[in-house]
Amino acid sequence: MRSPARRRWGGASRTCSPRSAPTGRFASARATFWDTSLTLRAYGDHPVFARDAAPRAFDFLVKAQNPDGGWGYRSDLESDNDTTPCALLALRDREDDAAADAAERGIAYLLGCQLAGGLWTTWQSAEDLPVEDCVAHVVAALATFRGPAHRSIRPARRWLAQRYEAQGRWTAGWYRNLPYAVLEVSKGLGEGHPVMYSAVQSLRALQNADGGFPLGPGEDSTPSATGLAIAALAERYDVQEPFLRRALDYLMDAQQPDGTWPGTPELYGPRPLVYHLPTNTHAFAGMGLMAAWRRLARAG
């Protein structure tokens, strides 16, 4: 890894300490609860972030919970089954009575929304169908708070594995980003699942000559896709592997002077329109750097 990149990455002073607003939220385009959850999931265990930003962000999420126990992606919308588990995953390391109560209510909300076949739709609409990233988020949240053997998640895990076996890939309902689908859905299957291993392995073939990863095969590299691919692959490979070092170099070289990364439209909402949220790009790129930082911290 080139020495300037190592200095920028090793210090992590610009990438791992984003500042929240005085309210504790991170947001763009009013997607306040979704963006705050993503940012906490990306940077929550970095000591600088944990000290300077996480407490207000945690409080903001807890106070934002709807009376039904769920969260919508912003304050003027009803609860949905994708923002709710992502908020729960963001809160999982918070140890206080308020967070514990929020988690209990959130889990009860999700269990109450489960379909007869064991899956979940994003919204409570007859026209809405289960999508892989949403189902995986619910499964990951239930496994975190109820244990990986919880009977409610078994049908959903089978469905996620079958979707990959039938299609040869996972797709996401929210993002046009293959590494996002692989990282998020594989977390629903859990560590050690053979389908999860195959899906993560498949990402290596996506890497471009510049070291970065694209949203889809044959496309240009983007910081968001690269960060997500690093986060998935760092679970399986040492970050000193040449292909991961090249990906990290790409990600750090693409970083702008203010610490953020340029992005491209990749978020569906409402489907099928595609647009860009800068906070999402920053969180996704950060997930890659934080995954590498954790591996190095464990090794050192």
Tab-separated table of C-alpha atoms in Angstrom:
chain	number	residue	atom	x	y	z
A	1	MET	CA	0.000	0.000	0.000
A	2	ARG	CA	1.429	3.396	-0.892
A	3	SER	CA	2.679	5.324	2.082
A	4	PRO	CA	0.456	8.450	1.625
A	5	ALA	CA	-2.603	6.208	1.576
A	6	ARG	CA	-1.383	4.365	4.641
A	7	ARG	CA	-1.049	7.635	6.518
A	8	ARG	CA	-4.542	8.765	5.591
A	9	TRP	CA	-6.071	5.382	6.379
A	10	GLY	CA	-4.104	4.596	9.515
A	11	GLY	CA	-4.957	7.924	11.112
A	12	ALA	CA	-8.609	7.693	10.132
A	13	SER	CA	-8.973	11.295	11.263
A	14	ARG	CA	-11.024	12.386	8.283
A	15	THR	CA	-12.937	9.231	7.481
A	16	CYS	CA	-14.053	8.027	10.868
A	17	SER	CA	-15.252	11.136	12.677
A	18	PRO	CA	-18.105	12.671	10.671
A	19	ARG	CA	-20.095	15.236	12.604
A	20	SER	CA	-23.806	15.036	13.136
A	21	ALA	CA	-26.154	17.951	13.421
A	22	PRO	CA	-26.915	19.222	16.952
A	23	THR	CA	-30.037	17.034	16.882
A	24	GLY	CA	-27.894	13.911	16.459
A	25	ARG	CA	-29.161	12.994	13.014
A	26	PHE	CA	-27.277	12.333	9.794
A	27	ALA	CA	-29.461	12.995	6.782
A	28	SER	CA	-29.934	14.103	3.225
A	29	ALA	CA	-33.181	14.417	1.277
A	30	ARG	CA	-35.011	14.046	4.611
A	31	ALA	CA	-34.208	10.321	4.877
A	32	THR	CA	-33.281	11.067	8.465
A	33	PHE	CA	-33.752	7.760	10.263
A	34	TRP	CA	-32.366	5.608	7.454
A	35	ASP	CA	-29.253	7.760	7.061
A	36	THR	CA	-28.643	7.921	10.801
A	37	SER	CA	-28.907	4.131	11.072
A	38	LEU	CA	-26.483	3.605	8.182
A	39	THR	CA	-23.963	6.037	9.638
A	40	LEU	CA	-24.094	4.395	13.062
A	41	ARG	CA	-23.698	0.970	11.494
A	42	ALA	CA	-20.687	2.189	9.516
A	43	TYR	CA	-18.734	4.134	12.140
A	44	GLY	CA	-20.343	3.276	15.474
A	45	ASP	CA	-17.443	1.347	17.000
A	46	HIS	CA	-14.685	3.805	16.082
A	47	PRO	CA	-13.552	5.504	19.304
A	48	VAL	CA	-13.613	9.044	17.906
A	49	PHE	CA	-17.081	8.627	16.465
A	50	ALA	CA	-18.307	6.830	19.576
A	51	ARG	CA	-17.162	9.754	21.699
A	52	ASP	CA	-18.158	12.732	19.555
A	53	ALA	CA	-21.210	11.706	17.538
A	54	ALA	CA	-22.755	8.379	18.502
A	55	PRO	CA	-24.446	9.391	21.777
A	56	ARG	CA	-26.605	12.071	20.124
A	57	ALA	CA	-27.307	9.816	17.151
A	58	PHE	CA	-28.416	6.962	19.430
A	59	ASP	CA	-30.703	9.301	21.362
A	60	PHE	CA	-32.163	10.642	18.123
A	61	LEU	CA	-33.011	7.124	16.919
A	62	VAL	CA	-34.564	6.031	20.196
A	63	LYS	CA	-36.759	9.136	20.333
A	64	ALA	CA	-37.753	8.662	16.690
A	65	GLN	CA	-39.355	5.271	17.263
A	66	ASN	CA	-43.027	5.198	16.298
A	67	PRO	CA	-45.766	4.200	18.759
A	68	ASP	CA	-46.132	0.845	16.944
A	69	GLY	CA	-42.490	0.005	17.745
A	70	GLY	CA	-41.118	0.480	14.237
A	71	TRP	CA	-39.305	3.223	12.382
A	72	GLY	CA	-40.047	4.884	9.040
A	73	TYR	CA	-37.186	6.203	6.968
A	74	ARG	CA	-38.253	9.732	7.901
A	75	SER	CA	-40.527	11.306	10.469
A	76	ASP	CA	-43.625	11.830	8.327
A	77	LEU	CA	-43.891	8.216	7.130
A	78	GLU	CA	-45.246	5.091	8.773
A	79	SER	CA	-42.981	2.315	10.031
A	80	ASP	CA	-41.475	-0.015	7.460
A	81	ASN	CA	-39.762	-3.383	7.688
A	82	ASP	CA	-36.402	-2.235	6.321
A	83	THR	CA	-35.723	0.926	8.321
A	84	THR	CA	-36.880	-0.820	11.517
A	85	PRO	CA	-34.311	-3.662	11.489
A	86	CYS	CA	-31.553	-1.288	10.356
A	87	ALA	CA	-32.340	0.982	13.303
A	88	LEU	CA	-32.203	-2.058	15.585
A	89	LEU	CA	-28.843	-3.118	14.147
A	90	ALA	CA	-27.550	0.390	14.777
A	91	LEU	CA	-28.717	0.226	18.398
A	92	ARG	CA	-27.350	-3.223	19.192
A	93	ASP	CA	-24.213	-1.970	20.973
A	94	ARG	CA	-26.050	0.616	23.066
A	95	GLU	CA	-26.382	-0.622	26.634
A	96	ASP	CA	-29.021	1.352	28.511
A	97	ASP	CA	-32.651	0.911	29.484
A	98	ALA	CA	-33.980	3.204	26.740
A	99	ALA	CA	-32.198	1.268	23.992
A	100	ALA	CA	-33.241	-2.077	25.491
A	101	ASP	CA	-36.882	-0.981	25.589
A	102	ALA	CA	-36.671	0.322	22.009
A	103	ALA	CA	-35.204	-3.012	20.900
A	104	GLU	CA	-37.972	-5.027	22.570
A	105	ARG	CA	-40.654	-2.902	20.925
A	106	GLY	CA	-38.910	-3.031	17.557
A	107	ILE	CA	-38.603	-6.817	17.621
A	108	ALA	CA	-42.268	-7.146	18.578
A	109	TYR	CA	-43.189	-4.911	15.637
A	110	LEU	CA	-41.192	-7.056	13.191
A	111	LEU	CA	-42.596	-10.335	14.488
A	112	GLY	CA	-46.083	-8.916	14.137
A	113	CYS	CA	-45.419	-8.063	10.481
A	114	GLN	CA	-44.166	-11.504	9.450
A	115	LEU	CA	-46.127	-13.115	6.610
A	116	ALA	CA	-47.644	-16.565	6.873
A	117	GLY	CA	-44.774	-18.034	4.819
A	118	GLY	CA	-42.122	-16.627	7.147
A	119	LEU	CA	-41.019	-13.603	5.071
A	120	TRP	CA	-41.490	-9.852	5.282
A	121	THR	CA	-42.439	-7.175	2.781
A	122	THR	CA	-40.955	-3.690	3.068
A	123	TRP	CA	-44.298	-1.939	3.529
A	124	GLN	CA	-47.651	-3.228	4.683
A	125	SER	CA	-49.186	-3.208	1.221
A	126	ALA	CA	-50.888	-5.975	-0.726
A	127	GLU	CA	-48.917	-4.939	-3.829
A	128	ASP	CA	-45.519	-5.108	-2.110
A	129	LEU	CA	-43.433	-8.272	-2.449
A	130	PRO	CA	-40.551	-9.509	-0.273
A	131	VAL	CA	-37.132	-8.256	-1.424
A	132	GLU	CA	-33.868	-9.850	-0.440
A	133	ASP	CA	-32.123	-6.997	1.365
A	134	CYS	CA	-35.183	-6.161	3.468
A	135	VAL	CA	-35.752	-9.790	4.484
A	136	ALA	CA	-32.061	-10.150	5.317
A	137	HIS	CA	-32.097	-7.030	7.505
A	138	VAL	CA	-35.035	-8.390	9.483
A	139	VAL	CA	-33.337	-11.773	9.873
A	140	ALA	CA	-30.074	-10.150	11.014
A	141	ALA	CA	-31.910	-8.029	13.590
A	142	LEU	CA	-33.872	-10.986	14.962
A	143	ALA	CA	-30.712	-13.116	15.106
A	144	THR	CA	-28.943	-10.326	17.015
A	145	PHE	CA	-31.653	-9.857	19.629
A	146	ARG	CA	-33.270	-13.309	19.733
A	147	GLY	CA	-30.403	-15.590	18.749
A	148	PRO	CA	-29.417	-17.255	15.449
A	149	ALA	CA	-31.588	-20.314	16.124
A	150	HIS	CA	-34.804	-18.352	16.560
A	151	ARG	CA	-37.492	-20.321	14.747
A	152	SER	CA	-39.024	-17.235	13.101
A	153	ILE	CA	-35.976	-16.681	10.893
A	154	ARG	CA	-35.507	-20.218	9.585
A	155	PRO	CA	-37.942	-19.967	6.627
A	156	ALA	CA	-36.475	-16.607	5.628
A	157	ARG	CA	-32.922	-17.940	5.689
A	158	ARG	CA	-33.959	-20.853	3.481
A	159	TRP	CA	-35.601	-18.392	1.084
A	160	LEU	CA	-32.472	-16.211	0.907
A	161	ALA	CA	-30.288	-19.222	0.128
A	162	GLN	CA	-32.735	-20.466	-2.502
A	163	ARG	CA	-32.846	-17.056	-4.187
A	164	TYR	CA	-29.076	-17.105	-4.625
A	165	GLU	CA	-29.037	-20.670	-5.865
A	166	ALA	CA	-31.794	-19.914	-8.396
A	167	GLN	CA	-30.415	-16.587	-9.677
A	168	GLY	CA	-26.672	-16.889	-9.120
A	169	ARG	CA	-26.734	-13.562	-7.263
A	170	TRP	CA	-28.758	-11.476	-4.861
A	171	THR	CA	-30.458	-8.230	-5.762
A	172	ALA	CA	-31.494	-5.387	-3.500
A	173	GLY	CA	-34.841	-3.634	-3.461
A	174	TRP	CA	-33.328	-0.297	-2.395
A	175	TYR	CA	-29.956	-0.024	-4.165
A	176	ARG	CA	-28.650	-0.720	-7.641
A	177	ASN	CA	-25.421	-1.950	-6.107
A	178	LEU	CA	-24.331	-5.605	-6.270
A	179	PRO	CA	-21.767	-5.365	-3.425
A	180	TYR	CA	-24.516	-3.871	-1.227
A	181	ALA	CA	-26.746	-6.862	-1.932
A	182	VAL	CA	-23.942	-9.329	-1.201
A	183	LEU	CA	-22.849	-7.674	2.051
A	184	GLU	CA	-26.312	-7.075	3.489
A	185	VAL	CA	-27.973	-10.330	2.429
A	186	SER	CA	-25.027	-12.457	3.499
A	187	LYS	CA	-25.393	-11.009	7.013
A	188	GLY	CA	-28.902	-12.391	7.054
A	189	LEU	CA	-27.636	-15.903	6.294
A	190	GLY	CA	-24.977	-15.682	8.962
A	191	GLU	CA	-21.292	-16.504	9.188
A	192	GLY	CA	-20.300	-19.923	7.912
A	193	HIS	CA	-23.234	-20.519	5.581
A	194	PRO	CA	-21.914	-22.036	2.304
A	195	VAL	CA	-24.110	-19.797	0.137
A	196	MET	CA	-22.828	-16.734	1.977
A	197	TYR	CA	-19.259	-17.870	1.263
A	198	SER	CA	-19.982	-18.347	-2.459
A	199	ALA	CA	-21.641	-14.943	-2.753
A	200	VAL	CA	-18.742	-13.126	-1.101
A	201	GLN	CA	-16.232	-15.034	-3.219
A	202	SER	CA	-18.056	-13.931	-6.376
A	203	LEU	CA	-17.257	-10.293	-5.652
A	204	ARG	CA	-13.597	-10.785	-6.506
A	205	ALA	CA	-14.451	-11.157	-10.188
A	206	LEU	CA	-16.025	-7.677	-10.161
A	207	GLN	CA	-12.843	-5.792	-9.289
A	208	ASN	CA	-11.718	-3.332	-11.964
A	209	ALA	CA	-8.161	-2.602	-13.102
A	210	ASP	CA	-8.109	0.593	-11.003
A	211	GLY	CA	-8.596	-1.490	-7.857
A	212	GLY	CA	-12.159	-0.349	-7.247
A	213	PHE	CA	-15.450	-2.168	-7.576
A	214	PRO	CA	-18.483	-1.199	-9.693
A	215	LEU	CA	-22.186	-1.161	-8.931
A	216	GLY	CA	-22.583	-3.932	-11.499
A	217	PRO	CA	-20.431	-5.997	-13.888
A	218	GLY	CA	-18.645	-3.981	-16.576
A	219	GLU	CA	-19.315	-0.583	-14.999
A	220	ASP	CA	-16.879	2.006	-13.662
A	221	SER	CA	-15.689	1.769	-10.076
A	222	THR	CA	-17.455	3.806	-7.400
A	223	PRO	CA	-16.446	4.549	-3.798
A	224	SER	CA	-19.727	3.174	-2.414
A	225	ALA	CA	-19.460	-0.169	-4.215
A	226	THR	CA	-15.774	-0.414	-3.332
A	227	GLY	CA	-16.369	0.216	0.368
A	228	LEU	CA	-19.134	-2.370	0.502
A	229	ALA	CA	-17.046	-4.944	-1.387
A	230	ILE	CA	-14.126	-4.417	1.009
A	231	ALA	CA	-16.472	-4.813	3.981
A	232	ALA	CA	-17.734	-8.142	2.624
A	233	LEU	CA	-14.354	-9.498	1.556
A	234	ALA	CA	-12.494	-8.412	4.701
A	235	GLU	CA	-14.552	-10.976	6.606
A	236	ARG	CA	-12.814	-13.705	4.586
A	237	TYR	CA	-9.430	-12.313	3.586
A	238	ASP	CA	-6.500	-10.611	5.271
A	239	VAL	CA	-6.541	-6.913	4.356
A	240	GLN	CA	-2.897	-7.205	3.308
A	241	GLU	CA	-3.949	-9.382	0.356
A	242	PRO	CA	-2.886	-7.503	-2.809
A	243	PHE	CA	-6.406	-7.253	-4.231
A	244	LEU	CA	-7.744	-5.715	-1.011
A	245	ARG	CA	-4.801	-3.330	-0.727
A	246	ARG	CA	-5.536	-2.106	-4.254
A	247	ALA	CA	-9.191	-1.612	-3.336
A	248	LEU	CA	-8.227	0.366	-0.231
A	249	ASP	CA	-5.842	2.498	-2.274
A	250	TYR	CA	-8.623	3.247	-4.747
A	251	LEU	CA	-10.984	4.224	-1.957
A	252	MET	CA	-8.527	6.541	-0.267
A	253	ASP	CA	-7.381	8.126	-3.527
A	254	ALA	CA	-11.033	8.879	-4.362
A	255	GLN	CA	-11.600	10.660	-1.057
A	256	GLN	CA	-12.175	14.399	-1.375
A	257	PRO	CA	-10.452	17.090	0.732
A	258	ASP	CA	-13.471	17.416	3.031
A	259	GLY	CA	-13.346	13.686	3.855
A	260	THR	CA	-16.325	12.602	1.733
A	261	TRP	CA	-16.517	10.669	-1.535
A	262	PRO	CA	-18.219	11.454	-4.850
A	263	GLY	CA	-21.278	9.380	-5.582
A	264	THR	CA	-23.625	8.357	-8.330
A	265	PRO	CA	-27.395	7.644	-8.407
A	266	GLU	CA	-27.965	4.134	-7.086
A	267	LEU	CA	-30.851	4.337	-4.599
A	268	TYR	CA	-34.321	3.282	-5.710
A	269	GLY	CA	-37.073	5.281	-4.116
A	270	PRO	CA	-39.795	5.225	-4.938
A	271	ARG	CA	-38.993	2.286	-7.149
A	272	PRO	CA	-37.871	2.299	-9.934
A	273	LEU	CA	-36.554	5.907	-9.871
A	274	VAL	CA	-32.859	6.145	-8.975
A	275	TYR	CA	-31.201	8.987	-7.084
A	276	HIS	CA	-28.144	9.733	-4.953
A	277	LEU	CA	-27.845	10.408	-1.225
A	278	PRO	CA	-24.346	11.666	-0.300
A	279	THR	CA	-24.670	10.379	3.272
A	280	ASN	CA	-25.189	6.863	1.912
A	281	THR	CA	-22.020	7.055	-0.185
A	282	HIS	CA	-20.078	8.241	2.862
A	283	ALA	CA	-21.455	5.419	5.022
A	284	PHE	CA	-20.786	2.723	2.417
A	285	ALA	CA	-17.218	3.862	1.776
A	286	GLY	CA	-16.697	4.028	5.527
A	287	MET	CA	-17.936	0.474	5.988
A	288	GLY	CA	-14.965	-0.713	3.933
A	289	LEU	CA	-12.403	1.340	5.804
A	290	MET	CA	-13.876	0.364	9.149
A	291	ALA	CA	-13.841	-3.342	8.224
A	292	ALA	CA	-10.145	-3.056	7.379
A	293	TRP	CA	-9.493	-1.066	10.553
A	294	ARG	CA	-11.125	-3.782	12.672
A	295	ARG	CA	-9.050	-6.521	11.037
A	296	LEU	CA	-5.852	-4.581	11.634
A	297	ALA	CA	-6.838	-3.811	15.222
A	298	ARG	CA	-7.461	-7.494	15.925
A	299	ALA	CA	-4.153	-8.460	14.348
A	300	GLY	CA	-2.117	-5.809	16.096
